[in-house]
Amino acid sequence: VTSSRRKCRKAHFTAPSSVRRILMSAPLSPELRNKYN
């Protein structure tokens, strides 16, 4: 989780469905967090 929960939620809901599915299905590793934040 990023320092800002609101920013994380905004990024989550504005992301493409394919990205959102990856974020939902996999535990968020540091690599994914750096890639999508």
PDB file of N, CA and C in Angstrom:
ATOM      1  N   VAL A   1       0.854  -1.193   0.000  1.00  0.00           N
ATOM      2  CA  VAL A   1       0.000   0.000   0.000  1.00  0.00           C
ATOM      3  C   VAL A   1       0.887   1.239   0.000  1.00  0.00           C
ATOM      4  N   THR A   2       0.538   2.207  -0.785  1.00  0.00           N
ATOM      5  CA  THR A   2       1.313   3.437  -0.830  1.00  0.00           C
ATOM      6  C   THR A   2       1.078   4.251   0.427  1.00  0.00           C
ATOM      7  N   SER A   3       1.834   5.322   0.591  1.00  0.00           N
ATOM      8  CA  SER A   3       1.670   6.176   1.760  1.00  0.00           C
ATOM      9  C   SER A   3       0.283   6.817   1.766  1.00  0.00           C
ATOM     10  N   SER A   4      -0.276   7.032   0.591  1.00  0.00           N
ATOM     11  CA  SER A   4      -1.603   7.629   0.484  1.00  0.00           C
ATOM     12  C   SER A   4      -2.616   6.596   0.014  1.00  0.00           C
ATOM     13  N   ARG A   5      -3.531   6.238   0.893  1.00  0.00           N
ATOM     14  CA  ARG A   5      -4.569   5.273   0.535  1.00  0.00           C
ATOM     15  C   ARG A   5      -5.443   5.826  -0.589  1.00  0.00           C
ATOM     16  N   ARG A   6      -5.725   7.130  -0.553  1.00  0.00           N
ATOM     17  CA  ARG A   6      -6.603   7.731  -1.552  1.00  0.00           C
ATOM     18  C   ARG A   6      -5.959   7.642  -2.935  1.00  0.00           C
ATOM     19  N   LYS A   7      -4.668   7.950  -3.016  1.00  0.00           N
ATOM     20  CA  LYS A   7      -3.966   7.875  -4.292  1.00  0.00           C
ATOM     21  C   LYS A   7      -3.969   6.447  -4.820  1.00  0.00           C
ATOM     22  N   CYS A   8      -3.756   5.488  -3.927  1.00  0.00           N
ATOM     23  CA  CYS A   8      -3.731   4.080  -4.323  1.00  0.00           C
ATOM     24  C   CYS A   8      -5.094   3.678  -4.891  1.00  0.00           C
ATOM     25  N   ARG A   9      -6.181   4.085  -4.226  1.00  0.00           N
ATOM     26  CA  ARG A   9      -7.516   3.746  -4.702  1.00  0.00           C
ATOM     27  C   ARG A   9      -7.791   4.418  -6.045  1.00  0.00           C
ATOM     28  N   LYS A  10      -7.379   5.684  -6.199  1.00  0.00           N
ATOM     29  CA  LYS A  10      -7.590   6.382  -7.453  1.00  0.00           C
ATOM     30  C   LYS A  10      -6.858   5.682  -8.589  1.00  0.00           C
ATOM     31  N   ALA A  11      -5.611   5.296  -8.351  1.00  0.00           N
ATOM     32  CA  ALA A  11      -4.837   4.590  -9.369  1.00  0.00           C
ATOM     33  C   ALA A  11      -5.494   3.258  -9.705  1.00  0.00           C
ATOM     34  N   HIS A  12      -6.027   2.609  -8.665  1.00  0.00           N
ATOM     35  CA  HIS A  12      -6.673   1.309  -8.865  1.00  0.00           C
ATOM     36  C   HIS A  12      -7.898   1.450  -9.760  1.00  0.00           C
ATOM     37  N   PHE A  13      -8.738   2.437  -9.490  1.00  0.00           N
ATOM     38  CA  PHE A  13      -9.997   2.538 -10.224  1.00  0.00           C
ATOM     39  C   PHE A  13      -9.832   3.183 -11.593  1.00  0.00           C
ATOM     40  N   THR A  14      -8.738   3.904 -11.810  1.00  0.00           N
ATOM     41  CA  THR A  14      -8.528   4.502 -13.129  1.00  0.00           C
ATOM     42  C   THR A  14      -7.668   3.618 -14.026  1.00  0.00           C
ATOM     43  N   ALA A  15      -7.152   2.511 -13.471  1.00  0.00           N
ATOM     44  CA  ALA A  15      -6.306   1.610 -14.256  1.00  0.00           C
ATOM     45  C   ALA A  15      -7.164   0.800 -15.223  1.00  0.00           C
ATOM     46  N   PRO A  16      -6.576   0.347 -16.333  1.00  0.00           N
ATOM     47  CA  PRO A  16      -7.291  -0.546 -17.254  1.00  0.00           C
ATOM     48  C   PRO A  16      -7.713  -1.826 -16.557  1.00  0.00           C
ATOM     49  N   SER A  17      -8.739  -2.462 -17.073  1.00  0.00           N
ATOM     50  CA  SER A  17      -9.260  -3.669 -16.431  1.00  0.00           C
ATOM     51  C   SER A  17      -8.203  -4.762 -16.356  1.00  0.00           C
ATOM     52  N   SER A  18      -7.339  -4.836 -17.369  1.00  0.00           N
ATOM     53  CA  SER A  18      -6.294  -5.864 -17.368  1.00  0.00           C
ATOM     54  C   SER A  18      -5.321  -5.641 -16.221  1.00  0.00           C
ATOM     55  N   VAL A  19      -4.939  -4.390 -16.015  1.00  0.00           N
ATOM     56  CA  VAL A  19      -4.039  -4.067 -14.909  1.00  0.00           C
ATOM     57  C   VAL A  19      -4.750  -4.313 -13.590  1.00  0.00           C
ATOM     58  N   ARG A  20      -6.027  -3.905 -13.533  1.00  0.00           N
ATOM     59  CA  ARG A  20      -6.792  -4.081 -12.298  1.00  0.00           C
ATOM     60  C   ARG A  20      -6.899  -5.563 -11.944  1.00  0.00           C
ATOM     61  N   ARG A  21      -7.094  -6.421 -12.935  1.00  0.00           N
ATOM     62  CA  ARG A  21      -7.197  -7.851 -12.681  1.00  0.00           C
ATOM     63  C   ARG A  21      -5.887  -8.384 -12.095  1.00  0.00           C
ATOM     64  N   ILE A  22      -4.764  -7.934 -12.612  1.00  0.00           N
ATOM     65  CA  ILE A  22      -3.461  -8.348 -12.076  1.00  0.00           C
ATOM     66  C   ILE A  22      -3.324  -7.884 -10.631  1.00  0.00           C
ATOM     67  N   LEU A  23      -3.689  -6.638 -10.383  1.00  0.00           N
ATOM     68  CA  LEU A  23      -3.546  -6.106  -9.025  1.00  0.00           C
ATOM     69  C   LEU A  23      -4.458  -6.840  -8.051  1.00  0.00           C
ATOM     70  N   MET A  24      -5.642  -7.250  -8.538  1.00  0.00           N
ATOM     71  CA  MET A  24      -6.591  -7.931  -7.668  1.00  0.00           C
ATOM     72  C   MET A  24      -6.163  -9.374  -7.426  1.00  0.00           C
ATOM     73  N   SER A  25      -5.665 -10.044  -8.457  1.00  0.00           N
ATOM     74  CA  SER A  25      -5.431 -11.482  -8.367  1.00  0.00           C
ATOM     75  C   SER A  25      -4.139 -11.807  -7.634  1.00  0.00           C
ATOM     76  N   ALA A  26      -3.126 -10.961  -7.803  1.00  0.00           N
ATOM     77  CA  ALA A  26      -1.819 -11.258  -7.214  1.00  0.00           C
ATOM     78  C   ALA A  26      -1.581 -10.395  -5.985  1.00  0.00           C
ATOM     79  N   PRO A  27      -0.939 -10.955  -4.947  1.00  0.00           N
ATOM     80  CA  PRO A  27      -0.478 -10.120  -3.836  1.00  0.00           C
ATOM     81  C   PRO A  27       0.506  -9.095  -4.381  1.00  0.00           C
ATOM     82  N   LEU A  28       0.372  -7.856  -3.954  1.00  0.00           N
ATOM     83  CA  LEU A  28       1.102  -6.767  -4.587  1.00  0.00           C
ATOM     84  C   LEU A  28       2.565  -6.791  -4.160  1.00  0.00           C
ATOM     85  N   SER A  29       3.407  -7.283  -5.050  1.00  0.00           N
ATOM     86  CA  SER A  29       4.838  -7.357  -4.778  1.00  0.00           C
ATOM     87  C   SER A  29       5.480  -5.988  -5.005  1.00  0.00           C
ATOM     88  N   PRO A  30       6.669  -5.764  -4.459  1.00  0.00           N
ATOM     89  CA  PRO A  30       7.348  -4.468  -4.662  1.00  0.00           C
ATOM     90  C   PRO A  30       7.531  -4.130  -6.136  1.00  0.00           C
ATOM     91  N   GLU A  31       7.803  -5.133  -6.973  1.00  0.00           N
ATOM     92  CA  GLU A  31       7.991  -4.863  -8.395  1.00  0.00           C
ATOM     93  C   GLU A  31       6.704  -4.335  -9.028  1.00  0.00           C
ATOM     94  N   LEU A  32       5.587  -5.003  -8.745  1.00  0.00           N
ATOM     95  CA  LEU A  32       4.318  -4.547  -9.299  1.00  0.00           C
ATOM     96  C   LEU A  32       3.954  -3.172  -8.758  1.00  0.00           C
ATOM     97  N   ARG A  33       4.210  -2.954  -7.467  1.00  0.00           N
ATOM     98  CA  ARG A  33       3.874  -1.672  -6.859  1.00  0.00           C
ATOM     99  C   ARG A  33       4.663  -0.555  -7.534  1.00  0.00           C
ATOM    100  N   ASN A  34       5.947  -0.786  -7.791  1.00  0.00           N
ATOM    101  CA  ASN A  34       6.757   0.231  -8.447  1.00  0.00           C
ATOM    102  C   ASN A  34       6.312   0.439  -9.888  1.00  0.00           C
ATOM    103  N   LYS A  35       5.857  -0.621 -10.529  1.00  0.00           N
ATOM    104  CA  LYS A  35       5.478  -0.535 -11.929  1.00  0.00           C
ATOM    105  C   LYS A  35       4.171   0.238 -12.103  1.00  0.00           C
ATOM    106  N   TYR A  36       3.213   0.029 -11.212  1.00  0.00           N
ATOM    107  CA  TYR A  36       1.876   0.591 -11.411  1.00  0.00           C
ATOM    108  C   TYR A  36       1.582   1.828 -10.583  1.00  0.00           C
ATOM    109  N   ASN A  37       2.500   2.241  -9.723  1.00  0.00           N
ATOM    110  CA  ASN A  37       2.239   3.449  -8.923  1.00  0.00           C
ATOM    111  C   ASN A  37       3.014   4.636  -9.470  1.00  0.00           C
TER     112      ASN A  37
END
